[in-house]
JSON list of C-alpha atoms and ligand atoms in Angstrom, two decimals:
[
{"chain": "Z", "resi": 1, "resn": "MET", "atom": "CA", "xyz": [-113.90, 14.26, 148.81]},
{"chain": "Z", "resi": 2, "resn": "GLU", "atom": "CA", "xyz": [-112.68, 17.71, 147.79]},
{"chain": "Z", "resi": 3, "resn": "ILE", "atom": "CA", "xyz": [-111.50, 18.41, 144.23]},
{"chain": "Z", "resi": 4, "resn": "ASN", "atom": "CA", "xyz": [-109.18, 21.34, 143.60]},
{"chain": "Z", "resi": 5, "resn": "LYS", "atom": "CA", "xyz": [-108.28, 22.25, 140.00]},
{"chain": "Z", "resi": 6, "resn": "ASN", "atom": "CA", "xyz": [-105.36, 24.54, 139.09]},
{"chain": "Z", "resi": 7, "resn": "GLU", "atom": "CA", "xyz": [-103.03, 25.45, 136.29]},
{"chain": "Z", "resi": 8, "resn": "PHE", "atom": "CA", "xyz": [-99.98, 23.15, 136.31]},
{"chain": "Z", "resi": 9, "resn": "HIS", "atom": "CA", "xyz": [-97.55, 25.34, 138.30]},
{"chain": "Z", "resi": 10, "resn": "ALA", "atom": "CA", "xyz": [-100.29, 26.58, 140.62]},
{"chain": "Z", "resi": 11, "resn": "VAL", "atom": "CA", "xyz": [-100.88, 22.97, 141.71]},
{"chain": "Z", "resi": 12, "resn": "PHE", "atom": "CA", "xyz": [-97.50, 22.86, 143.45]},
{"chain": "Z", "resi": 13, "resn": "GLY", "atom": "CA", "xyz": [-97.89, 26.34, 144.96]},
{"chain": "Z", "resi": 14, "resn": "GLN", "atom": "CA", "xyz": [-101.26, 25.29, 146.34]},
{"chain": "Z", "resi": 15, "resn": "ALA", "atom": "CA", "xyz": [-99.81, 22.08, 147.79]},
{"chain": "Z", "resi": 16, "resn": "ALA", "atom": "CA", "xyz": [-96.88, 23.97, 149.33]},
{"chain": "Z", "resi": 17, "resn": "ASP", "atom": "CA", "xyz": [-99.21, 26.56, 150.88]},
{"chain": "Z", "resi": 18, "resn": "TRP", "atom": "CA", "xyz": [-101.33, 23.78, 152.39]},
{"chain": "Z", "resi": 19, "resn": "PHE", "atom": "CA", "xyz": [-98.16, 22.09, 153.68]},
{"chain": "Z", "resi": 20, "resn": "VAL", "atom": "CA", "xyz": [-97.29, 25.34, 155.52]},
{"chain": "Z", "resi": 21, "resn": "ILE", "atom": "CA", "xyz": [-100.77, 25.63, 157.02]},
{"chain": "Z", "resi": 22, "resn": "TRP", "atom": "CA", "xyz": [-101.11, 21.98, 158.02]},
{"chain": "Z", "resi": 23, "resn": "SER", "atom": "CA", "xyz": [-97.58, 21.63, 159.39]},
{"chain": "Z", "resi": 24, "resn": "ASN", "atom": "CA", "xyz": [-97.81, 24.81, 161.48]},
{"chain": "Z", "resi": 25, "resn": "LYS", "atom": "CA", "xyz": [-101.21, 23.73, 162.86]},
{"chain": "Z", "resi": 26, "resn": "ALA", "atom": "CA", "xyz": [-99.98, 20.22, 163.76]},
{"chain": "Z", "resi": 27, "resn": "ILE", "atom": "CA", "xyz": [-96.79, 21.56, 165.36]},
{"chain": "Z", "resi": 28, "resn": "ALA", "atom": "CA", "xyz": [-98.80, 24.09, 167.37]},
{"chain": "Z", "resi": 29, "resn": "GLU", "atom": "CA", "xyz": [-101.24, 21.41, 168.54]},
{"chain": "Z", "resi": 30, "resn": "ARG", "atom": "CA", "xyz": [-98.97, 18.35, 168.96]},
{"chain": "Z", "resi": 31, "resn": "GLY", "atom": "CA", "xyz": [-95.39, 19.58, 168.63]},
{"chain": "Z", "resi": 32, "resn": "ILE", "atom": "CA", "xyz": [-94.69, 17.61, 165.45]},
{"chain": "Z", "resi": 33, "resn": "PHE", "atom": "CA", "xyz": [-96.01, 17.10, 161.90]},
{"chain": "Z", "resi": 34, "resn": "THR", "atom": "CA", "xyz": [-95.96, 13.61, 160.43]},
{"chain": "Z", "resi": 35, "resn": "VAL", "atom": "CA", "xyz": [-96.02, 13.27, 156.63]},
{"chain": "Z", "resi": 36, "resn": "ALA", "atom": "CA", "xyz": [-95.69, 10.26, 154.33]},
{"chain": "Z", "resi": 37, "resn": "LEU", "atom": "CA", "xyz": [-94.17, 11.37, 151.02]},
{"chain": "Z", "resi": 38, "resn": "SER", "atom": "CA", "xyz": [-95.21, 9.99, 147.66]},
{"chain": "Z", "resi": 39, "resn": "GLY", "atom": "CA", "xyz": [-92.74, 8.96, 145.00]},
{"chain": "Z", "resi": 40, "resn": "GLY", "atom": "CA", "xyz": [-92.57, 8.88, 141.24]},
{"chain": "Z", "resi": 41, "resn": "SER", "atom": "CA", "xyz": [-91.96, 12.10, 139.32]},
{"chain": "Z", "resi": 42, "resn": "THR", "atom": "CA", "xyz": [-94.93, 14.37, 140.05]},
{"chain": "Z", "resi": 43, "resn": "PRO", "atom": "CA", "xyz": [-94.10, 15.41, 143.65]},
{"chain": "Z", "resi": 44, "resn": "ARG", "atom": "CA", "xyz": [-90.51, 16.45, 142.87]},
{"chain": "Z", "resi": 45, "resn": "LYS", "atom": "CA", "xyz": [-91.73, 19.95, 142.01]},
{"chain": "Z", "resi": 46, "resn": "LEU", "atom": "CA", "xyz": [-93.49, 20.22, 145.36]},
{"chain": "Z", "resi": 47, "resn": "TYR", "atom": "CA", "xyz": [-90.39, 19.05, 147.25]},
{"chain": "Z", "resi": 48, "resn": "GLU", "atom": "CA", "xyz": [-88.21, 21.55, 145.34]},
{"chain": "Z", "resi": 49, "resn": "LEU", "atom": "CA", "xyz": [-90.67, 24.33, 146.18]},
{"chain": "Z", "resi": 50, "resn": "LEU", "atom": "CA", "xyz": [-90.70, 23.39, 149.88]},
{"chain": "Z", "resi": 51, "resn": "ALA", "atom": "CA", "xyz": [-86.88, 23.55, 149.83]},
{"chain": "Z", "resi": 52, "resn": "SER", "atom": "CA", "xyz": [-86.95, 27.08, 148.42]},
{"chain": "Z", "resi": 53, "resn": "GLY", "atom": "CA", "xyz": [-86.19, 30.02, 150.70]},
{"chain": "Z", "resi": 54, "resn": "GLU", "atom": "CA", "xyz": [-89.78, 31.28, 150.55]},
{"chain": "Z", "resi": 55, "resn": "TYR", "atom": "CA", "xyz": [-91.17, 28.10, 152.09]},
{"chain": "Z", "resi": 56, "resn": "GLN", "atom": "CA", "xyz": [-88.22, 27.15, 154.31]},
{"chain": "Z", "resi": 57, "resn": "ALA", "atom": "CA", "xyz": [-88.88, 30.42, 156.15]},
{"chain": "Z", "resi": 58, "resn": "GLN", "atom": "CA", "xyz": [-92.44, 29.31, 156.92]},
{"chain": "Z", "resi": 59, "resn": "ILE", "atom": "CA", "xyz": [-91.88, 25.70, 158.04]},
{"chain": "Z", "resi": 60, "resn": "ASP", "atom": "CA", "xyz": [-89.98, 24.38, 161.07]},
{"chain": "Z", "resi": 61, "resn": "PHE", "atom": "CA", "xyz": [-88.57, 21.29, 159.35]},
{"chain": "Z", "resi": 62, "resn": "THR", "atom": "CA", "xyz": [-86.87, 20.21, 162.60]},
{"chain": "Z", "resi": 63, "resn": "LYS", "atom": "CA", "xyz": [-90.36, 19.29, 163.82]},
{"chain": "Z", "resi": 64, "resn": "VAL", "atom": "CA", "xyz": [-91.45, 17.53, 160.62]},
{"chain": "Z", "resi": 65, "resn": "HIS", "atom": "CA", "xyz": [-91.21, 13.72, 160.63]},
{"chain": "Z", "resi": 66, "resn": "PHE", "atom": "CA", "xyz": [-90.81, 12.49, 157.07]},
{"chain": "Z", "resi": 67, "resn": "PHE", "atom": "CA", "xyz": [-91.95, 8.98, 156.21]},
{"chain": "Z", "resi": 68, "resn": "PHE", "atom": "CA", "xyz": [-92.50, 7.33, 152.81]},
{"chain": "Z", "resi": 69, "resn": "GLY", "atom": "CA", "xyz": [-95.79, 6.02, 151.47]},
{"chain": "Z", "resi": 70, "resn": "ASP", "atom": "CA", "xyz": [-93.89, 3.57, 149.33]},
{"chain": "Z", "resi": 71, "resn": "GLU", "atom": "CA", "xyz": [-90.48, 2.72, 148.00]},
{"chain": "Z", "resi": 72, "resn": "ARG", "atom": "CA", "xyz": [-88.92, 0.63, 145.32]},
{"chain": "Z", "resi": 73, "resn": "ASN", "atom": "CA", "xyz": [-86.80, -2.41, 146.26]},
{"chain": "Z", "resi": 74, "resn": "VAL", "atom": "CA", "xyz": [-83.58, -0.69, 145.25]},
{"chain": "Z", "resi": 75, "resn": "GLN", "atom": "CA", "xyz": [-80.47, 0.93, 146.75]},
{"chain": "Z", "resi": 76, "resn": "PRO", "atom": "CA", "xyz": [-80.98, 4.43, 148.20]},
{"chain": "Z", "resi": 77, "resn": "ASP", "atom": "CA", "xyz": [-78.65, 5.91, 145.57]},
{"chain": "Z", "resi": 78, "resn": "SER", "atom": "CA", "xyz": [-80.59, 4.33, 142.69]},
{"chain": "Z", "resi": 79, "resn": "ASP", "atom": "CA", "xyz": [-82.33, 6.70, 140.29]},
{"chain": "Z", "resi": 80, "resn": "ASP", "atom": "CA", "xyz": [-85.46, 4.60, 140.94]},
{"chain": "Z", "resi": 81, "resn": "SER", "atom": "CA", "xyz": [-85.37, 5.32, 144.67]},
{"chain": "Z", "resi": 82, "resn": "ASN", "atom": "CA", "xyz": [-88.13, 7.54, 146.02]},
{"chain": "Z", "resi": 83, "resn": "TYR", "atom": "CA", "xyz": [-85.78, 8.38, 148.90]},
{"chain": "Z", "resi": 84, "resn": "LYS", "atom": "CA", "xyz": [-83.13, 9.59, 146.44]},
{"chain": "Z", "resi": 85, "resn": "MET", "atom": "CA", "xyz": [-85.67, 11.78, 144.66]},
{"chain": "Z", "resi": 86, "resn": "ALA", "atom": "CA", "xyz": [-86.79, 13.35, 147.94]},
{"chain": "Z", "resi": 87, "resn": "HIS", "atom": "CA", "xyz": [-83.20, 13.68, 149.16]},
{"chain": "Z", "resi": 88, "resn": "ASP", "atom": "CA", "xyz": [-82.04, 15.44, 145.99]},
{"chain": "Z", "resi": 89, "resn": "ALA", "atom": "CA", "xyz": [-85.11, 17.72, 145.82]},
{"chain": "Z", "resi": 90, "resn": "LEU", "atom": "CA", "xyz": [-85.63, 18.46, 149.52]},
{"chain": "Z", "resi": 91, "resn": "PHE", "atom": "CA", "xyz": [-83.64, 16.77, 152.31]},
{"chain": "Z", "resi": 92, "resn": "SER", "atom": "CA", "xyz": [-80.26, 17.86, 150.89]},
{"chain": "Z", "resi": 93, "resn": "LYS", "atom": "CA", "xyz": [-81.40, 21.51, 151.08]},
{"chain": "Z", "resi": 94, "resn": "ILE", "atom": "CA", "xyz": [-83.05, 21.69, 154.51]},
{"chain": "Z", "resi": 95, "resn": "ASN", "atom": "CA", "xyz": [-82.31, 20.74, 158.11]},
{"chain": "Z", "resi": 96, "resn": "ALA", "atom": "CA", "xyz": [-84.45, 17.59, 158.37]},
{"chain": "Z", "resi": 97, "resn": "PRO", "atom": "CA", "xyz": [-83.33, 15.51, 161.34]},
{"chain": "Z", "resi": 98, "resn": "ASN", "atom": "CA", "xyz": [-86.38, 13.20, 161.28]},
{"chain": "Z", "resi": 99, "resn": "VAL", "atom": "CA", "xyz": [-86.37, 11.22, 158.02]},
{"chain": "Z", "resi": 100, "resn": "TYR", "atom": "CA", "xyz": [-87.45, 7.57, 158.21]},
{"chain": "Z", "resi": 101, "resn": "ARG", "atom": "CA", "xyz": [-86.06, 5.88, 155.11]},
{"chain": "Z", "resi": 102, "resn": "VAL", "atom": "CA", "xyz": [-87.38, 2.57, 153.81]},
{"chain": "Z", "resi": 103, "resn": "LYS", "atom": "CA", "xyz": [-84.32, 0.32, 153.52]},
{"chain": "Z", "resi": 104, "resn": "GLY", "atom": "CA", "xyz": [-84.95, -0.60, 149.91]},
{"chain": "Z", "resi": 105, "resn": "GLU", "atom": "CA", "xyz": [-81.52, -2.21, 149.68]},
{"chain": "Z", "resi": 106, "resn": "LEU", "atom": "CA", "xyz": [-82.67, -5.13, 151.83]},
{"chain": "Z", "resi": 107, "resn": "ALA", "atom": "CA", "xyz": [-84.60, -8.16, 150.61]},
{"chain": "Z", "resi": 108, "resn": "ALA", "atom": "CA", "xyz": [-88.20, -6.99, 150.15]},
{"chain": "Z", "resi": 109, "resn": "ILE", "atom": "CA", "xyz": [-89.65, -8.86, 153.13]},
{"chain": "Z", "resi": 110, "resn": "ASP", "atom": "CA", "xyz": [-86.83, -7.62, 155.40]},
{"chain": "Z", "resi": 111, "resn": "ALA", "atom": "CA", "xyz": [-87.28, -4.02, 154.22]},
{"chain": "Z", "resi": 112, "resn": "ALA", "atom": "CA", "xyz": [-91.02, -4.27, 154.85]},
{"chain": "Z", "resi": 113, "resn": "ASN", "atom": "CA", "xyz": [-90.61, -5.83, 158.30]},
{"chain": "Z", "resi": 114, "resn": "ASP", "atom": "CA", "xyz": [-88.04, -3.19, 159.23]},
{"chain": "Z", "resi": 115, "resn": "TYR", "atom": "CA", "xyz": [-90.37, -0.34, 158.25]},
{"chain": "Z", "resi": 116, "resn": "GLU", "atom": "CA", "xyz": [-93.36, -1.99, 159.89]},
{"chain": "Z", "resi": 117, "resn": "GLN", "atom": "CA", "xyz": [-91.35, -1.96, 163.13]},
{"chain": "Z", "resi": 118, "resn": "ILE", "atom": "CA", "xyz": [-90.35, 1.68, 162.64]},
{"chain": "Z", "resi": 119, "resn": "LEU", "atom": "CA", "xyz": [-94.03, 2.58, 162.25]},
{"chain": "Z", "resi": 120, "resn": "ARG", "atom": "CA", "xyz": [-95.12, 0.48, 165.24]},
{"chain": "Z", "resi": 121, "resn": "ASP", "atom": "CA", "xyz": [-92.40, 2.04, 167.41]},
{"chain": "Z", "resi": 122, "resn": "PHE", "atom": "CA", "xyz": [-93.28, 5.58, 166.33]},
{"chain": "Z", "resi": 123, "resn": "PHE", "atom": "CA", "xyz": [-97.06, 5.18, 166.62]},
{"chain": "Z", "resi": 124, "resn": "GLN", "atom": "CA", "xyz": [-96.88, 3.07, 169.81]},
{"chain": "Z", "resi": 125, "resn": "ASN", "atom": "CA", "xyz": [-98.25, -0.04, 168.08]},
{"chain": "Z", "resi": 126, "resn": "GLU", "atom": "CA", "xyz": [-101.39, 1.85, 167.06]},
{"chain": "Z", "resi": 127, "resn": "THR", "atom": "CA", "xyz": [-102.49, 2.21, 163.45]},
{"chain": "Z", "resi": 128, "resn": "PRO", "atom": "CA", "xyz": [-100.36, 5.09, 162.06]},
{"chain": "Z", "resi": 129, "resn": "HIS", "atom": "CA", "xyz": [-102.20, 8.41, 162.26]},
{"chain": "Z", "resi": 130, "resn": "PHE", "atom": "CA", "xyz": [-100.25, 10.52, 159.79]},
{"chain": "Z", "resi": 131, "resn": "ASP", "atom": "CA", "xyz": [-101.07, 14.22, 159.71]},
{"chain": "Z", "resi": 132, "resn": "LEU", "atom": "CA", "xyz": [-100.62, 14.10, 155.93]},
{"chain": "Z", "resi": 133, "resn": "ILE", "atom": "CA", "xyz": [-100.17, 11.40, 153.33]},
{"chain": "Z", "resi": 134, "resn": "LEU", "atom": "CA", "xyz": [-99.22, 12.53, 149.82]},
{"chain": "Z", "resi": 135, "resn": "LEU", "atom": "CA", "xyz": [-100.30, 10.21, 147.04]},
{"chain": "Z", "resi": 136, "resn": "GLY", "atom": "CA", "xyz": [-99.86, 10.06, 143.29]},
{"chain": "Z", "resi": 137, "resn": "LEU", "atom": "CA", "xyz": [-101.89, 8.19, 140.71]},
{"chain": "Z", "resi": 138, "resn": "GLY", "atom": "CA", "xyz": [-100.73, 5.78, 138.05]},
{"chain": "Z", "resi": 139, "resn": "THR", "atom": "CA", "xyz": [-102.57, 5.45, 134.75]},
{"chain": "Z", "resi": 140, "resn": "ASP", "atom": "CA", "xyz": [-103.66, 1.96, 135.87]},
{"chain": "Z", "resi": 141, "resn": "GLY", "atom": "CA", "xyz": [-105.28, 3.40, 138.98]},
{"chain": "Z", "resi": 142, "resn": "HIS", "atom": "CA", "xyz": [-102.51, 2.40, 141.39]},
{"chain": "Z", "resi": 143, "resn": "THR", "atom": "CA", "xyz": [-101.46, 4.63, 144.26]},
{"chain": "Z", "resi": 144, "resn": "ALA", "atom": "CA", "xyz": [-98.50, 4.30, 146.58]},
{"chain": "Z", "resi": 145, "resn": "SER", "atom": "CA", "xyz": [-97.42, 0.81, 145.52]},
{"chain": "Z", "resi": 146, "resn": "LEU", "atom": "CA", "xyz": [-100.90, -0.64, 145.72]},
{"chain": "Z", "resi": 147, "resn": "PHE", "atom": "CA", "xyz": [-101.32, -1.97, 142.19]},
{"chain": "Z", "resi": 148, "resn": "PRO", "atom": "CA", "xyz": [-104.46, -3.52, 140.69]},
{"chain": "Z", "resi": 149, "resn": "ASP", "atom": "CA", "xyz": [-104.91, -7.19, 141.68]},
{"chain": "Z", "resi": 150, "resn": "SER", "atom": "CA", "xyz": [-101.77, -7.11, 143.85]},
{"chain": "Z", "resi": 151, "resn": "PRO", "atom": "CA", "xyz": [-101.62, -9.00, 147.18]},
{"chain": "Z", "resi": 152, "resn": "ALA", "atom": "CA", "xyz": [-101.06, -5.91, 149.37]},
{"chain": "Z", "resi": 153, "resn": "LEU", "atom": "CA", "xyz": [-104.56, -4.65, 148.57]},
{"chain": "Z", "resi": 154, "resn": "ASP", "atom": "CA", "xyz": [-105.98, -7.32, 150.86]},
{"chain": "Z", "resi": 155, "resn": "GLU", "atom": "CA", "xyz": [-103.60, -6.62, 153.78]},
{"chain": "Z", "resi": 156, "resn": "GLN", "atom": "CA", "xyz": [-105.67, -5.56, 156.78]},
{"chain": "Z", "resi": 157, "resn": "VAL", "atom": "CA", "xyz": [-103.21, -6.17, 159.68]},
{"chain": "Z", "resi": 158, "resn": "ARG", "atom": "CA", "xyz": [-99.80, -4.87, 158.67]},
{"chain": "Z", "resi": 159, "resn": "PHE", "atom": "CA", "xyz": [-99.23, -1.15, 158.15]},
{"chain": "Z", "resi": 160, "resn": "PHE", "atom": "CA", "xyz": [-96.42, -1.62, 155.64]},
{"chain": "Z", "resi": 161, "resn": "THR", "atom": "CA", "xyz": [-95.70, -4.58, 153.39]},
{"chain": "Z", "resi": 162, "resn": "GLU", "atom": "CA", "xyz": [-93.83, -5.93, 150.42]},
{"chain": "Z", "resi": 163, "resn": "ASN", "atom": "CA", "xyz": [-95.98, -6.22, 147.33]},
{"chain": "Z", "resi": 164, "resn": "TRP", "atom": "CA", "xyz": [-95.20, -8.38, 144.28]},
{"chain": "Z", "resi": 165, "resn": "VAL", "atom": "CA", "xyz": [-96.03, -6.40, 141.13]},
{"chain": "Z", "resi": 166, "resn": "GLU", "atom": "CA", "xyz": [-96.43, -8.84, 138.25]},
{"chain": "Z", "resi": 167, "resn": "LYS", "atom": "CA", "xyz": [-96.02, -6.27, 135.50]},
{"chain": "Z", "resi": 168, "resn": "PHE", "atom": "CA", "xyz": [-92.63, -5.22, 136.85]},
{"chain": "Z", "resi": 169, "resn": "GLY", "atom": "CA", "xyz": [-91.58, -8.73, 137.85]},
{"chain": "Z", "resi": 170, "resn": "ALA", "atom": "CA", "xyz": [-90.39, -7.09, 141.05]},
{"chain": "Z", "resi": 171, "resn": "TYR", "atom": "CA", "xyz": [-91.37, -6.27, 144.63]},
{"chain": "Z", "resi": 172, "resn": "ARG", "atom": "CA", "xyz": [-92.46, -2.83, 145.71]},
{"chain": "Z", "resi": 173, "resn": "LEU", "atom": "CA", "xyz": [-92.75, -1.67, 149.33]},
{"chain": "Z", "resi": 174, "resn": "THR", "atom": "CA", "xyz": [-95.90, 0.14, 150.46]},
{"chain": "Z", "resi": 175, "resn": "LEU", "atom": "CA", "xyz": [-98.19, 1.46, 153.16]},
{"chain": "Z", "resi": 176, "resn": "THR", "atom": "CA", "xyz": [-101.35, -0.60, 153.33]},
{"chain": "Z", "resi": 177, "resn": "LEU", "atom": "CA", "xyz": [-104.94, 0.64, 153.10]},
{"chain": "Z", "resi": 178, "resn": "PRO", "atom": "CA", "xyz": [-105.52, 0.55, 156.89]},
{"chain": "Z", "resi": 179, "resn": "ALA", "atom": "CA", "xyz": [-102.47, 2.80, 157.43]},
{"chain": "Z", "resi": 180, "resn": "ILE", "atom": "CA", "xyz": [-103.35, 5.18, 154.61]},
{"chain": "Z", "resi": 181, "resn": "ASN", "atom": "CA", "xyz": [-107.06, 5.49, 155.43]},
{"chain": "Z", "resi": 182, "resn": "ASN", "atom": "CA", "xyz": [-106.28, 6.40, 159.05]},
{"chain": "Z", "resi": 183, "resn": "ALA", "atom": "CA", "xyz": [-104.56, 9.67, 158.06]},
{"chain": "Z", "resi": 184, "resn": "ARG", "atom": "CA", "xyz": [-105.84, 13.09, 159.09]},
{"chain": "Z", "resi": 185, "resn": "THR", "atom": "CA", "xyz": [-105.40, 14.39, 155.53]},
{"chain": "Z", "resi": 186, "resn": "ILE", "atom": "CA", "xyz": [-104.77, 12.53, 152.28]},
{"chain": "Z", "resi": 187, "resn": "LEU", "atom": "CA", "xyz": [-103.70, 14.66, 149.34]},
{"chain": "Z", "resi": 188, "resn": "PHE", "atom": "CA", "xyz": [-103.55, 13.28, 145.81]},
{"chain": "Z", "resi": 189, "resn": "ILE", "atom": "CA", "xyz": [-101.48, 15.40, 143.43]},
{"chain": "Z", "resi": 190, "resn": "VAL", "atom": "CA", "xyz": [-102.18, 14.48, 139.82]},
{"chain": "Z", "resi": 191, "resn": "THR", "atom": "CA", "xyz": [-101.05, 16.38, 136.74]},
{"chain": "Z", "resi": 192, "resn": "GLY", "atom": "CA", "xyz": [-100.86, 15.87, 133.00]},
{"chain": "Z", "resi": 193, "resn": "ALA", "atom": "CA", "xyz": [-103.12, 14.86, 130.15]},
{"chain": "Z", "resi": 194, "resn": "ASP", "atom": "CA", "xyz": [-101.96, 11.23, 130.40]},
{"chain": "Z", "resi": 195, "resn": "LYS", "atom": "CA", "xyz": [-103.82, 10.96, 133.73]},
{"chain": "Z", "resi": 196, "resn": "ALA", "atom": "CA", "xyz": [-107.11, 12.48, 132.46]},
{"chain": "Z", "resi": 197, "resn": "GLN", "atom": "CA", "xyz": [-108.71, 9.16, 131.55]},
{"chain": "Z", "resi": 198, "resn": "ILE", "atom": "CA", "xyz": [-107.91, 7.38, 134.83]},
{"chain": "Z", "resi": 199, "resn": "VAL", "atom": "CA", "xyz": [-108.96, 10.46, 136.84]},
{"chain": "Z", "resi": 200, "resn": "THR", "atom": "CA", "xyz": [-112.33, 10.43, 135.08]},
{"chain": "Z", "resi": 201, "resn": "GLN", "atom": "CA", "xyz": [-112.74, 6.70, 135.62]},
{"chain": "Z", "resi": 202, "resn": "ILE", "atom": "CA", "xyz": [-112.00, 7.05, 139.31]},
{"chain": "Z", "resi": 203, "resn": "MET", "atom": "CA", "xyz": [-114.19, 10.14, 139.85]},
{"chain": "Z", "resi": 204, "resn": "GLN", "atom": "CA", "xyz": [-117.07, 8.33, 138.16]},
{"chain": "Z", "resi": 205, "resn": "SER", "atom": "CA", "xyz": [-116.60, 4.97, 139.95]},
{"chain": "Z", "resi": 206, "resn": "GLU", "atom": "CA", "xyz": [-118.12, 3.77, 143.21]},
{"chain": "Z", "resi": 207, "resn": "PRO", "atom": "CA", "xyz": [-115.97, 2.92, 146.27]},
{"chain": "Z", "resi": 208, "resn": "SER", "atom": "CA", "xyz": [-117.16, -0.65, 145.84]},
{"chain": "Z", "resi": 209, "resn": "GLU", "atom": "CA", "xyz": [-115.62, -0.77, 142.36]},
{"chain": "Z", "resi": 210, "resn": "ILE", "atom": "CA", "xyz": [-112.31, -2.12, 143.60]},
{"chain": "Z", "resi": 211, "resn": "LYS", "atom": "CA", "xyz": [-110.46, -2.47, 140.30]},
{"chain": "Z", "resi": 212, "resn": "PHE", "atom": "CA", "xyz": [-108.76, 0.86, 140.90]},
{"chain": "Z", "resi": 213, "resn": "PRO", "atom": "CA", "xyz": [-106.70, 0.87, 144.12]},
{"chain": "Z", "resi": 214, "resn": "ALA", "atom": "CA", "xyz": [-106.82, 4.67, 144.29]},
{"chain": "Z", "resi": 215, "resn": "ARG", "atom": "CA", "xyz": [-110.63, 4.43, 144.60]},
{"chain": "Z", "resi": 216, "resn": "ARG", "atom": "CA", "xyz": [-110.16, 2.49, 147.84]},
{"chain": "Z", "resi": 217, "resn": "ILE", "atom": "CA", "xyz": [-108.56, 5.51, 149.48]},
{"chain": "Z", "resi": 218, "resn": "ASN", "atom": "CA", "xyz": [-111.39, 6.63, 151.76]},
{"chain": "Z", "resi": 219, "resn": "PRO", "atom": "CA", "xyz": [-110.14, 8.16, 155.03]},
{"chain": "Z", "resi": 220, "resn": "ILE", "atom": "CA", "xyz": [-112.01, 6.94, 158.11]},
{"chain": "Z", "resi": 221, "resn": "ASP", "atom": "CA", "xyz": [-112.40, 10.42, 159.58]},
{"chain": "Z", "resi": 222, "resn": "GLY", "atom": "CA", "xyz": [-109.78, 12.46, 157.73]},
{"chain": "Z", "resi": 223, "resn": "LYS", "atom": "CA", "xyz": [-109.91, 14.74, 154.71]},
{"chain": "Z", "resi": 224, "resn": "LEU", "atom": "CA", "xyz": [-109.44, 13.48, 151.15]},
{"chain": "Z", "resi": 225, "resn": "ILE", "atom": "CA", "xyz": [-108.33, 16.10, 148.64]},
{"chain": "Z", "resi": 226, "resn": "TRP", "atom": "CA", "xyz": [-107.64, 15.62, 144.93]},
{"chain": "Z", "resi": 227, "resn": "LEU", "atom": "CA", "xyz": [-105.35, 18.38, 143.66]},
{"chain": "Z", "resi": 228, "resn": "LEU", "atom": "CA", "xyz": [-105.40, 18.26, 139.88]},
{"chain": "Z", "resi": 229, "resn": "ASP", "atom": "CA", "xyz": [-104.15, 20.43, 137.07]},
{"chain": "Z", "resi": 230, "resn": "VAL", "atom": "CA", "xyz": [-106.54, 21.32, 134.24]},
{"chain": "Z", "resi": 231, "resn": "GLU", "atom": "CA", "xyz": [-104.96, 18.72, 131.96]},
{"chain": "Z", "resi": 232, "resn": "ALA", "atom": "CA", "xyz": [-105.63, 15.84, 134.37]},
{"chain": "Z", "resi": 233, "resn": "PHE", "atom": "CA", "xyz": [-109.11, 17.14, 135.11]},
{"chain": "Z", "resi": 234, "resn": "LYS", "atom": "CA", "xyz": [-110.22, 17.93, 131.59]},
{"chain": "Z", "resi": 235, "resn": "ASN", "atom": "CA", "xyz": [-112.56, 14.99, 130.92]},
{"chain": "Z", "resi": 236, "resn": "VAL", "atom": "CA", "xyz": [-114.27, 14.94, 134.30]},
{"chain": "Z", "resi": 237, "resn": "ASN", "atom": "CA", "xyz": [-117.99, 15.73, 134.14]},
{"chain": "Z", "resi": 238, "resn": "ASP", "atom": "CA", "xyz": [-118.09, 15.05, 130.37]},
{"chain": "O", "resi": 1, "resn": "6PG", "atom": "C1", "xyz": [-94.09, 5.42, 143.00]},
{"chain": "O", "resi": 1, "resn": "6PG", "atom": "C2", "xyz": [-95.25, 6.20, 143.52]},
{"chain": "O", "resi": 1, "resn": "6PG", "atom": "C3", "xyz": [-96.44, 5.93, 142.66]},
{"chain": "O", "resi": 1, "resn": "6PG", "atom": "C4", "xyz": [-96.63, 7.20, 141.87]},
{"chain": "O", "resi": 1, "resn": "6PG", "atom": "C5", "xyz": [-97.47, 6.95, 140.65]},
{"chain": "O", "resi": 1, "resn": "6PG", "atom": "C6", "xyz": [-97.50, 8.20, 139.76]},
{"chain": "O", "resi": 1, "resn": "6PG", "atom": "O1", "xyz": [-93.28, 4.92, 143.80]},
{"chain": "O", "resi": 1, "resn": "6PG", "atom": "O2", "xyz": [-93.97, 5.38, 141.76]},
{"chain": "O", "resi": 1, "resn": "6PG", "atom": "O3", "xyz": [-95.46, 6.19, 144.80]},
{"chain": "O", "resi": 1, "resn": "6PG", "atom": "O4", "xyz": [-97.61, 5.59, 143.32]},
{"chain": "O", "resi": 1, "resn": "6PG", "atom": "O5", "xyz": [-97.24, 8.19, 142.69]},
{"chain": "O", "resi": 1, "resn": "6PG", "atom": "O6", "xyz": [-96.88, 5.86, 139.94]},
{"chain": "O", "resi": 1, "resn": "6PG", "atom": "O7", "xyz": [-96.17, 8.43, 139.34]},
{"chain": "O", "resi": 1, "resn": "6PG", "atom": "P1", "xyz": [-95.80, 9.76, 138.51]},
{"chain": "O", "resi": 1, "resn": "6PG", "atom": "O8", "xyz": [-95.94, 10.91, 139.46]},
{"chain": "O", "resi": 1, "resn": "6PG", "atom": "O9", "xyz": [-94.36, 9.54, 138.10]},
{"chain": "O", "resi": 1, "resn": "6PG", "atom": "O10", "xyz": [-96.77, 9.85, 137.35]}
]
């Protein structure tokens, strides 16, 4: 596990620079770059930066295959949709012919089955081997839509599943641990003082301590990087 600490704005510049390096390397080696985007609010600044002229000039987005690590069970034009956030911040500003949207407008189980099939078709029925998975962190220790004590945490066969989240009284749609932990690189981007406590708890917990889903992100043979701003990092090592 690698921990990288930056000032707030530098976090997104660092992530964008890595995106350039990793995407160009994957495209050179395999002709494409596969990335699963995270949702919520934090990554918007990264997506906006990637859409800027400076970064568009460095990335061949026609060879980037965009997937989603999770999605809400909502219409694609809903303000709660992770697709809508990524579309407004990035896809609407670049030429991105390979975007695989989770059909959040369907019933949860149908949306999950549909995306499971998309993943199985793309990865030839093998466990997805994403070049990069972006993840965020909730203050309860959730990541993607793997929430504490939620059923999807135990899913070991499916790559993508619906997940009932009691505290929302709603389904979410999410990659499962086997799909996430098979990635070449997993990058957490966590910013803000409100995440400092959970970051400390996770950094000081053991992988066996399963109460925090984010602590169960342990790539089989890939890289795990935590990219934090100084606010989110401030209590670590106290
Ligand atoms: C989602 C995300 C989720 C997010 C965390 C942090 O769909 O909400 O995938 O896992 O990364 O909840 O969200 P913020 O970045 O908004 O703090």
